Short mmCIF file of C-alpha atoms in Angstrom, two decimals:
data_model
loop_
_atom_site.label_atom_id
_atom_site.label_comp_id
_atom_site.label_asym_id
_atom_site.label_seq_id
_atom_site.Cartn_x
_atom_site.Cartn_y
_atom_site.Cartn_z
CA VAL A 1 33.80 -12.75 10.68
CA PHE A 2 31.17 -13.13 8.06
CA THR A 3 27.37 -13.41 8.40
CA LEU A 4 24.82 -15.96 6.70
CA HIS A 5 21.41 -15.20 5.95
CA SER A 6 18.20 -16.66 4.25
CA ARG A 7 17.31 -16.10 0.75
CA GLU A 8 14.20 -13.79 2.01
CA THR A 9 16.83 -11.82 3.96
CA TRP A 10 19.28 -11.31 1.11
CA VAL A 11 16.66 -10.06 -1.20
CA LYS A 12 15.96 -7.51 1.40
CA GLN A 13 19.58 -6.20 0.92
CA ALA A 14 18.84 -6.06 -2.96
CA ARG A 15 20.80 -9.43 -3.36
CA VAL A 16 19.83 -12.79 -4.79
CA VAL A 17 21.73 -16.12 -4.39
CA LYS A 18 23.36 -17.41 -7.48
CA LEU A 19 21.85 -20.23 -9.46
CA HIS A 20 23.21 -23.74 -8.36
CA GLU A 21 24.56 -22.63 -4.87
CA LYS A 22 24.24 -25.13 -2.25
CA PRO A 23 23.34 -23.51 1.28
CA TYR A 24 26.53 -22.96 3.40
CA LYS A 25 24.57 -23.98 6.32
CA MET A 26 21.36 -25.70 7.08
CA THR A 27 19.37 -25.00 10.27
CA THR A 28 15.78 -25.03 11.72
CA THR A 29 13.18 -22.75 12.33
CA MET A 30 9.53 -22.28 13.25
CA LYS A 31 6.66 -21.18 10.62
CA TRP A 32 3.02 -20.61 10.83
CA ASP A 33 1.05 -22.86 8.76
CA ARG A 34 -2.14 -20.97 7.67
CA ALA A 35 -4.00 -24.03 6.64
CA LYS A 36 -3.67 -25.84 9.75
CA ASN A 37 -3.64 -22.67 11.88
CA LYS A 38 -0.57 -23.65 13.99
CA ILE A 39 3.04 -23.18 14.49
CA ILE A 40 5.16 -26.00 12.75
CA LYS A 41 8.61 -26.48 14.45
CA ASP A 42 11.93 -27.63 13.17
CA VAL A 43 11.25 -26.43 9.42
CA PRO A 44 14.65 -26.62 7.80
CA LEU A 45 16.27 -23.15 6.63
CA GLU A 46 19.18 -22.72 4.18
CA LEU A 47 21.72 -20.09 5.11
CA PHE A 48 24.01 -18.40 2.25
CA GLY A 49 27.10 -15.98 2.61
CA ILE A 50 27.49 -13.01 0.61
CA TRP A 51 29.95 -14.71 -1.61
CA GLN A 52 27.18 -16.86 -2.79
CA THR A 53 25.02 -13.98 -4.01
CA LYS A 54 24.95 -11.44 -6.45
CA ASP A 55 23.62 -7.95 -6.92
CA PHE A 56 19.79 -7.97 -7.64
CA GLU A 57 18.75 -7.22 -11.05
CA PRO A 58 15.36 -5.70 -11.16
CA PRO A 59 12.95 -7.07 -13.92
CA VAL A 60 11.63 -5.05 -16.83
CA ALA A 61 8.20 -3.73 -17.31
CA GLU A 62 6.82 -4.37 -20.74
CA ASN A 63 3.73 -3.51 -22.44
CA GLY A 64 2.41 -1.29 -19.73
CA VAL A 65 2.74 -4.30 -17.16
CA VAL A 66 4.49 -3.92 -13.93
CA PRO A 67 6.16 -7.04 -13.02
CA ARG A 68 5.01 -8.37 -9.54
CA ASN A 69 6.13 -10.99 -7.05
CA ALA A 70 4.13 -13.85 -6.05
CA TYR A 71 1.65 -11.96 -3.57
CA GLY A 72 0.90 -8.98 -6.28
CA ASN A 73 3.16 -6.74 -5.20
CA VAL A 74 6.75 -5.03 -5.95
CA GLU A 75 9.49 -5.73 -3.24
CA LEU A 76 11.27 -2.16 -3.12
CA PHE A 77 13.28 -2.37 -0.07
CA LYS A 78 16.15 -0.35 -1.71
CA PRO A 79 15.96 1.91 -4.71
CA CYS A 80 18.12 -0.12 -6.92
CA MET A 81 15.21 -2.68 -6.82
CA LEU A 82 12.72 -0.61 -8.72
CA PRO A 83 11.76 -2.30 -12.07
CA ILE A 84 13.35 -0.77 -15.19
CA ASN A 85 10.93 1.45 -16.90
CA THR A 86 8.56 2.24 -13.94
CA VAL A 87 8.45 4.95 -11.25
CA HIS A 88 7.55 5.00 -7.78
CA LEU A 89 4.58 7.25 -7.03
CA GLN A 90 3.83 7.94 -3.15
CA LEU A 91 0.29 9.16 -3.75
CA PRO A 92 -2.53 7.94 -1.65
CA SER A 93 -5.63 6.06 -3.06
CA LEU A 94 -3.72 5.86 -6.50
CA ASN A 95 -4.67 2.32 -7.06
CA LYS A 96 -8.46 3.31 -7.34
CA VAL A 97 -7.40 6.12 -9.99
CA CYS A 98 -5.27 3.65 -12.04
CA LYS A 99 -8.06 1.14 -11.90
CA LYS A 100 -10.79 3.88 -13.34
CA ILE A 101 -8.35 4.84 -16.19
CA GLY A 102 -7.28 1.42 -17.01
CA VAL A 103 -3.47 1.51 -15.89
CA ASP A 104 -1.76 -1.24 -14.18
CA CYS A 105 -0.23 -0.22 -10.86
CA ALA A 106 1.11 -2.46 -7.90
CA GLN A 107 1.76 -1.70 -4.43
CA ALA A 108 5.17 -1.17 -3.19
CA VAL A 109 6.49 -3.18 -0.24
CA VAL A 110 9.21 -1.18 1.50
CA GLY A 111 9.81 -3.38 4.49
CA PHE A 112 8.65 -5.47 7.12
CA ASP A 113 7.25 -4.48 10.62
CA SER A 114 6.61 -7.30 13.42
CA SER A 115 4.56 -5.53 16.20
CA GLY A 116 2.18 -8.19 17.55
CA GLY A 117 4.73 -10.79 17.24
CA TRP A 118 4.37 -11.73 13.54
CA PRO A 119 5.88 -9.98 10.59
CA TYR A 120 3.55 -8.11 8.11
CA PRO A 121 4.47 -5.99 5.09
CA VAL A 122 4.98 -2.26 5.29
CA TYR A 123 3.33 -0.68 1.99
CA ASP A 124 4.63 2.89 0.55
CA GLY A 125 3.23 4.24 -2.72
CA PHE A 126 2.59 2.43 -5.97
CA ILE A 127 4.54 1.29 -8.88
CA VAL A 128 3.51 2.50 -12.49
CA CYS A 129 5.13 2.36 -15.91
CA LYS A 130 6.96 5.47 -16.95
CA GLU A 131 4.88 5.94 -19.71
CA PHE A 132 1.89 6.42 -17.77
CA GLU A 133 3.14 8.71 -14.92
CA GLU A 134 1.82 11.95 -16.27
CA LYS A 135 -1.74 10.52 -17.37
CA VAL A 136 -1.85 8.91 -13.86
CA ILE A 137 -0.95 12.02 -11.93
CA ASP A 138 -3.15 14.26 -13.60
CA ALA A 139 -5.99 11.78 -13.17
CA TRP A 140 -5.15 11.42 -9.60
CA ASN A 141 -5.11 15.49 -9.36
CA ARG A 142 -8.49 15.58 -10.85
CA ASP A 143 -9.86 12.78 -8.52
CA GLN A 144 -8.55 15.05 -5.65
CA GLU A 145 -10.30 18.03 -6.85
CA ASP A 146 -13.52 16.07 -7.34
CA MET A 147 -13.05 14.59 -3.64
CA GLU A 148 -12.71 18.08 -2.43
CA ARG A 149 -15.58 19.52 -4.34
CA LYS A 150 -17.78 16.62 -2.90
CA GLU A 151 -16.47 17.36 0.62
CA LYS A 152 -17.20 21.26 0.38
CA GLU A 153 -20.74 20.21 -1.40
CA LYS A 154 -21.57 18.04 1.50
CA TYR A 155 -20.16 20.56 4.39
CA GLU A 156 -22.58 23.19 2.91
CA LYS A 157 -25.56 20.88 2.68
CA ARG A 158 -25.30 20.05 5.94
CA VAL A 159 -24.70 23.89 7.02
CA TYR A 160 -27.75 24.99 5.06
CA GLY A 161 -29.59 22.04 6.52
CA ASN A 162 -28.81 23.25 10.09
CA TRP A 163 -29.72 26.74 9.44
CA LYS A 164 -33.04 25.49 7.77
CA LYS A 165 -33.80 23.45 10.98
CA LEU A 166 -33.06 26.61 13.17
CA ILE A 167 -35.15 28.79 10.98
CA LYS A 168 -38.30 26.15 11.24
CA GLY A 169 -37.87 25.77 14.69
CA LEU A 170 -38.02 29.65 15.10
CA TYR A 171 -41.18 29.90 12.89
CA ILE A 172 -42.99 27.16 15.08
CA ARG A 173 -41.81 28.77 18.09
CA GLU A 174 -43.18 32.20 16.81
CA ARG A 175 -46.59 30.45 15.92
CA LEU A 176 -47.09 28.87 19.23
CA LYS A 177 -46.28 32.10 20.96
CA ASN A 178 -49.02 33.81 18.86
CA LYS A 179 -51.58 31.41 18.95
CA TYR A 180 -51.22 30.63 23.09
CA ASN A 181 -50.16 34.30 23.91
CA LEU A 182 -46.95 33.21 25.74
#
């Protein structure tokens, strides 16, 4: 027994269809047309067997630029799909830090979820070139420290503001008490 899959499904298993391979089987499927905002039925779907595929060869990052797919992300369904000369950093808001320091980074798509009936990508971390790894991590740590400091200042400002309101209220109460002999 062998299984047939579409090109996209083979990519999720870190395999790609060999060049000039004809599909083993043709079938039809439904597809969502965003432009017309409706479902198109009977869209042809090519299915390939494992003997028609080969292992995925990850692209190489050159000149500090992370190779991306057509959507501007990096497909990282398996660890072997990580582009050469890059690292996968799972730090929140890393893209903002990279933008500030001028380093190229791309979101990592690690899978798809289909809650709600339609599949959507699941993102986990960012892909950065190895030569910028330490620089990016240091910048991210500094950014986290700044955020913590700002949160602390905001909290203290709120606390002192509340105390100020309380003291002013007590002064007003005392003044009214003295003025009207309450």
